[in-house]
């Protein structure tokens, strides 16, 4: 079949976006992997599928597939690309839209200055709901957060377990450029205490309103930016008393900004979303 798509990125986290509002899209994992392949296909960290909403009061449904073809619950950078896509393609005239995802409703909004902010909902911090299996473990309280010791490649790392709809394990490092992201990332991603696997964040605190972050993403490897990872890192840093909202997040692909008032308040993610090109592929 000939498939029309749009290539986009949010701070270098790149996507193939597909309009499924007028056509049913149901690809096999192998077809998703082919689309994501940077040599045999288009190339992307994730694929985003735009669908009509099933629920009254909701504007769209948004499905996310990692480059391994697995469907996941949430994607923060993708949500910004999503709202730019439906706006540019004339699928909506609204500036703020309500979008149903596997993990709940998010609300991306086009700002007057062209920036995009997404209400990503409240973080989930209860270990069992991340999900993180804390059985038999002695957590180490740090302010409002609990750090969990993980045995990774023969050494122990202390992680915060946070869900933004998708699971994150965030650790503090002195220098993200020197952090063992590619060595420890896979071991954390597949750690048995994360039954749905996990996105592994490596956060360097610059000051109370700025961090640098690298994320080894579940099923995608290290990406240039991870929106939900930025949300999870800032939530963990605020709960540990290291950060204060808003926080600028420096990633290898660009800068994101996160605001969170604590507790059950929503996490607000602001950042770029760029359309690179429209294309067509025989799939
Ligand atoms: N790899 C992630 C999904 C994409 C999240 C990331 N691209 C973002 O911007 O939030 C996961 O498996 O949970």
Short mmCIF file of C-alpha atoms and ligand atoms in Angstrom, two decimals:
data_model
loop_
_atom_site.label_atom_id
_atom_site.label_comp_id
_atom_site.label_asym_id
_atom_site.label_seq_id
_atom_site.Cartn_x
_atom_site.Cartn_y
_atom_site.Cartn_z
CA UNK A 1 0.00 0.00 0.00
CA UNK A 2 1.09 3.61 -0.60
CA UNK A 3 1.26 5.39 2.76
CA UNK A 4 1.33 9.19 3.06
CA UNK A 5 3.20 10.44 6.13
CA UNK A 6 4.71 13.59 7.63
CA UNK A 7 8.18 13.56 9.18
CA UNK A 8 8.40 15.77 12.29
CA UNK A 9 10.54 16.28 15.38
CA UNK A 10 10.30 17.83 18.81
CA UNK A 11 13.78 18.90 20.01
CA UNK A 12 15.30 16.21 17.81
CA UNK A 13 13.03 13.37 19.01
CA UNK A 14 11.74 12.41 15.60
CA UNK A 15 8.46 10.99 14.41
CA UNK A 16 6.58 9.64 11.42
CA UNK A 17 3.05 11.06 11.71
CA UNK A 18 0.17 9.31 9.95
CA UNK A 19 -3.37 10.61 9.44
CA UNK A 20 -5.77 7.79 10.25
CA UNK A 21 -8.84 10.03 10.57
CA UNK A 22 -10.06 8.92 7.14
CA UNK A 23 -8.40 5.52 6.83
CA UNK A 24 -7.93 2.55 9.18
CA UNK A 25 -4.27 1.97 10.07
CA UNK A 26 -3.45 -1.44 11.53
CA UNK A 27 0.15 -2.33 10.75
CA UNK A 28 2.10 -5.34 12.00
CA UNK A 29 5.11 -4.73 14.28
CA UNK A 30 7.30 -5.59 11.28
CA UNK A 31 5.65 -2.78 9.26
CA UNK A 32 6.14 -0.30 12.11
CA UNK A 33 9.78 -1.39 12.40
CA UNK A 34 10.22 -0.89 8.63
CA UNK A 35 8.78 2.66 8.88
CA UNK A 36 11.11 3.46 11.78
CA UNK A 37 14.20 1.96 10.14
CA UNK A 38 16.72 4.71 9.31
CA UNK A 39 18.11 2.73 6.33
CA UNK A 40 15.32 0.55 4.98
CA UNK A 41 12.44 2.87 5.83
CA UNK A 42 11.74 6.50 6.73
CA UNK A 43 13.50 6.54 10.13
CA UNK A 44 12.02 7.74 13.42
CA UNK A 45 12.11 7.22 17.19
CA UNK A 46 8.34 6.80 17.29
CA UNK A 47 5.35 6.66 14.93
CA UNK A 48 2.29 8.78 15.81
CA UNK A 49 -1.18 7.89 14.53
CA UNK A 50 -3.92 10.54 14.43
CA UNK A 51 -7.43 9.15 14.82
CA UNK A 52 -10.88 10.56 15.36
CA UNK A 53 -11.86 10.47 19.05
CA UNK A 54 -14.28 7.82 20.30
CA UNK A 55 -15.43 9.87 23.31
CA UNK A 56 -17.66 13.00 23.25
CA UNK A 57 -15.76 16.13 24.33
CA UNK A 58 -12.47 14.72 23.09
CA UNK A 59 -11.07 16.04 19.79
CA UNK A 60 -8.69 13.27 18.69
CA UNK A 61 -7.21 9.94 19.67
CA UNK A 62 -3.43 9.60 19.42
CA UNK A 63 -1.58 6.29 19.27
CA UNK A 64 2.18 5.96 19.73
CA UNK A 65 4.41 3.15 18.48
CA UNK A 66 8.07 2.85 19.45
CA UNK A 67 10.61 1.99 16.75
CA UNK A 68 10.40 -1.69 17.77
CA UNK A 69 6.73 -1.67 16.75
CA UNK A 70 5.32 -1.82 20.29
CA UNK A 71 2.47 0.52 21.21
CA UNK A 72 3.07 2.71 24.27
CA UNK A 73 1.03 4.84 26.65
CA UNK A 74 2.40 8.36 26.19
CA UNK A 75 4.81 10.60 24.31
CA UNK A 76 5.43 14.20 25.32
CA UNK A 77 7.41 15.49 22.34
CA UNK A 78 4.97 13.66 20.13
CA UNK A 79 2.03 15.50 21.67
CA UNK A 80 3.51 18.81 20.53
CA UNK A 81 4.14 17.44 17.02
CA UNK A 82 0.57 16.15 17.09
CA UNK A 83 -1.05 19.55 17.71
CA UNK A 84 1.15 21.21 15.07
CA UNK A 85 0.20 18.44 12.62
CA UNK A 86 -3.59 18.63 13.11
CA UNK A 87 -3.39 22.44 12.94
CA UNK A 88 -1.24 22.55 9.76
CA UNK A 89 -3.34 19.85 8.08
CA UNK A 90 -6.55 21.73 8.86
CA UNK A 91 -7.95 18.87 10.93
CA UNK A 92 -8.95 21.36 13.62
CA UNK A 93 -9.36 25.11 14.03
CA UNK A 94 -8.92 24.87 17.82
CA UNK A 95 -5.77 26.18 19.51
CA UNK A 96 -6.18 23.88 22.49
CA UNK A 97 -7.28 20.29 21.93
CA UNK A 98 -8.13 17.34 24.14
CA UNK A 99 -6.42 14.15 23.01
CA UNK A 100 -7.13 10.63 24.20
CA UNK A 101 -4.08 8.39 24.65
CA UNK A 102 -3.63 4.89 26.07
CA UNK A 103 -2.80 6.49 29.44
CA UNK A 104 -5.52 9.16 29.57
CA UNK A 105 -6.37 12.58 28.13
CA UNK A 106 -3.71 15.22 27.48
CA UNK A 107 -4.24 18.82 26.36
CA UNK A 108 -1.70 20.26 23.92
CA UNK A 109 -2.11 23.97 23.12
CA UNK A 110 -0.64 26.21 20.40
CA UNK A 111 0.57 29.40 22.15
CA UNK A 112 0.25 32.83 20.49
CA UNK A 113 4.06 32.99 20.16
CA UNK A 114 4.04 29.74 18.13
CA UNK A 115 5.33 27.68 21.05
CA UNK A 116 3.38 24.64 22.18
CA UNK A 117 2.48 23.65 25.74
CA UNK A 118 1.05 20.27 26.70
CA UNK A 119 -0.84 19.54 29.90
CA UNK A 120 0.63 16.07 30.46
CA UNK A 121 -1.57 15.32 33.46
CA UNK A 122 -0.38 14.59 36.99
CA UNK A 123 2.65 12.36 37.61
CA UNK A 124 2.12 9.00 39.28
CA UNK A 125 4.58 8.41 42.11
CA UNK A 126 3.19 5.31 43.83
CA UNK A 127 5.79 2.64 42.98
CA UNK A 128 3.28 -0.12 42.19
CA UNK A 129 1.54 2.13 39.63
CA UNK A 130 4.70 3.16 37.75
CA UNK A 131 4.94 0.11 37.75
CA UNK A 132 8.01 -0.60 39.90
CA UNK A 133 8.33 -3.75 42.05
CA UNK A 134 9.73 -2.45 45.35
CA UNK A 135 9.12 -5.72 47.24
CA UNK A 136 11.89 -6.49 49.74
CA UNK A 137 13.65 -3.18 48.98
CA UNK A 138 14.54 -0.53 51.51
CA UNK A 139 13.86 2.85 49.84
CA UNK A 140 16.01 5.83 50.77
CA UNK A 141 13.78 8.88 51.48
CA UNK A 142 15.13 12.16 50.08
CA UNK A 143 12.68 14.96 50.94
CA UNK A 144 9.36 13.90 49.39
CA UNK A 145 10.89 11.31 47.09
CA UNK A 146 12.00 7.74 47.69
CA UNK A 147 15.15 6.58 45.95
CA UNK A 148 15.29 2.91 45.05
CA UNK A 149 18.61 1.02 44.85
CA UNK A 150 18.99 -0.92 41.58
CA UNK A 151 21.80 -3.36 40.90
CA UNK A 152 23.00 -2.30 37.42
CA UNK A 153 26.01 -3.91 35.74
CA UNK A 154 27.50 -4.79 39.15
CA UNK A 155 27.06 -1.37 40.74
CA UNK A 156 24.13 0.21 42.58
CA UNK A 157 22.28 3.22 41.17
CA UNK A 158 19.62 5.14 43.11
CA UNK A 159 16.55 5.95 40.99
CA UNK A 160 13.29 7.82 41.39
CA UNK A 161 10.40 5.84 39.89
CA UNK A 162 7.88 8.14 38.15
CA UNK A 163 5.09 7.50 35.65
CA UNK A 164 3.89 10.11 33.16
CA UNK A 165 1.58 7.47 31.74
CA UNK A 166 4.76 5.68 30.71
CA UNK A 167 7.38 4.48 33.23
CA UNK A 168 10.60 6.39 34.07
CA UNK A 169 13.63 5.67 36.27
CA UNK A 170 15.50 8.92 36.95
CA UNK A 171 18.98 9.12 38.48
CA UNK A 172 21.21 12.06 39.37
CA UNK A 173 24.62 12.30 37.66
CA UNK A 174 27.40 14.90 37.98
CA UNK A 175 27.91 15.25 34.21
CA UNK A 176 25.46 13.93 31.62
CA UNK A 177 28.16 13.92 28.94
CA UNK A 178 30.26 11.49 31.02
CA UNK A 179 27.28 9.45 32.28
CA UNK A 180 27.22 5.72 31.29
CA UNK A 181 23.95 6.17 29.35
CA UNK A 182 24.70 3.58 26.66
CA UNK A 183 26.24 1.10 29.14
CA UNK A 184 23.69 1.33 31.97
CA UNK A 185 20.64 2.44 29.95
CA UNK A 186 19.84 -1.03 28.53
CA UNK A 187 20.35 -2.73 31.92
CA UNK A 188 17.96 -0.27 33.60
CA UNK A 189 15.45 -0.49 30.70
CA UNK A 190 15.24 -4.27 31.19
CA UNK A 191 15.64 -4.36 34.98
CA UNK A 192 13.30 -7.05 36.42
CA UNK A 193 11.87 -4.59 38.96
CA UNK A 194 10.20 -2.72 36.04
CA UNK A 195 7.66 -5.26 34.73
CA UNK A 196 6.74 -3.00 31.75
CA UNK A 197 10.42 -2.08 31.26
CA UNK A 198 11.34 1.60 31.72
CA UNK A 199 12.78 4.78 30.21
CA UNK A 200 16.12 5.51 31.96
CA UNK A 201 16.79 9.20 32.70
CA UNK A 202 20.22 10.66 33.61
CA UNK A 203 19.79 14.13 35.12
CA UNK A 204 22.49 16.73 35.90
CA UNK A 205 21.30 19.64 38.07
CA UNK A 206 22.68 22.96 36.75
CA UNK A 207 20.77 25.16 39.22
CA UNK A 208 17.35 25.13 40.88
CA UNK A 209 15.70 26.12 37.59
CA UNK A 210 17.82 24.22 35.08
CA UNK A 211 18.95 20.66 34.37
CA UNK A 212 20.67 18.77 31.57
CA UNK A 213 19.11 15.43 30.69
CA UNK A 214 19.82 12.35 28.63
CA UNK A 215 17.28 9.53 28.34
CA UNK A 216 17.81 5.95 27.20
CA UNK A 217 14.26 5.35 26.02
CA UNK A 218 12.35 2.08 26.40
CA UNK A 219 12.40 0.28 23.03
CA UNK A 220 14.03 3.23 21.26
CA UNK A 221 17.48 3.65 22.82
CA UNK A 222 18.97 7.06 23.54
CA UNK A 223 16.98 9.80 21.79
CA UNK A 224 17.99 13.45 21.40
CA UNK A 225 15.13 14.44 23.70
CA UNK A 226 12.35 12.73 25.67
CA UNK A 227 9.32 14.80 26.64
CA UNK A 228 7.87 12.48 29.26
CA UNK A 229 11.44 11.89 30.47
CA UNK A 230 11.88 15.63 30.98
CA UNK A 231 8.60 15.74 32.94
CA UNK A 232 9.64 12.76 35.10
CA UNK A 233 13.11 14.20 35.78
CA UNK A 234 11.76 17.60 36.88
CA UNK A 235 9.10 15.97 39.09
CA UNK A 236 11.78 13.81 40.75
CA UNK A 237 14.11 16.82 41.18
CA UNK A 238 11.38 18.99 42.73
CA UNK A 239 10.35 16.20 45.11
CA UNK A 240 13.99 15.76 46.14
CA UNK A 241 14.18 19.48 46.94
CA UNK A 242 16.82 20.05 44.21
CA UNK A 243 14.65 22.01 41.73
CA UNK A 244 11.93 24.67 41.73
CA UNK A 245 9.31 25.15 38.98
CA UNK A 246 9.68 26.17 36.16
CA UNK A 247 12.71 24.21 35.04
CA UNK A 248 14.61 24.54 31.77
CA UNK A 249 15.65 21.11 30.48
CA UNK A 250 18.69 21.05 28.21
CA UNK A 251 18.66 17.99 25.95
CA UNK A 252 20.98 17.02 23.10
CA UNK A 253 18.30 18.04 20.63
CA UNK A 254 17.15 21.34 22.12
CA UNK A 255 15.54 22.95 25.18
CA UNK A 256 12.26 22.01 26.85
CA UNK A 257 10.56 23.81 29.73
CA UNK A 258 8.64 22.05 32.48
CA UNK A 259 6.31 23.58 35.08
CA UNK A 260 4.78 21.65 37.98
CA UNK A 261 3.11 22.99 41.15
CA UNK A 262 3.54 19.67 43.00
CA UNK A 263 1.08 17.09 44.31
CA UNK A 264 -1.67 16.20 41.84
CA UNK A 265 -1.10 19.30 39.74
CA UNK A 266 -0.55 18.61 36.04
CA UNK A 267 2.93 18.74 34.57
CA UNK A 268 3.13 21.35 31.78
CA UNK A 269 5.63 20.64 29.00
CA UNK A 270 6.59 23.45 26.60
CA UNK A 271 8.89 23.12 23.62
CA UNK A 272 9.34 23.11 19.85
CA UNK A 273 7.59 20.99 17.22
CA UNK A 274 8.88 21.09 13.65
CA UNK A 275 7.51 19.70 10.38
CA UNK A 276 10.45 18.42 8.30
CA UNK A 277 8.77 17.04 5.15
CA UNK A 278 5.74 15.22 3.75
CA UNK A 279 6.36 11.92 2.04
CA UNK A 280 4.93 8.73 0.67
CA UNK A 281 6.23 5.19 1.07
CA UNK A 282 5.23 1.83 -0.43
CA UNK A 283 4.64 -0.31 2.64
N1 LIG B 1 10.01 5.38 24.50
C1 LIG B 1 8.91 5.90 25.30
C2 LIG B 1 7.79 6.47 24.42
C3 LIG B 1 8.16 7.77 23.81
C4 LIG B 1 8.39 8.80 24.86
C5 LIG B 1 9.23 9.98 24.40
N2 LIG B 1 9.57 10.03 23.02
C6 LIG B 1 8.54 11.26 24.81
O1 LIG B 1 8.73 12.30 24.15
O2 LIG B 1 7.81 11.24 25.82
C7 LIG B 1 8.30 4.74 26.07
O3 LIG B 1 8.44 3.61 25.64
O4 LIG B 1 7.66 5.03 27.10
#
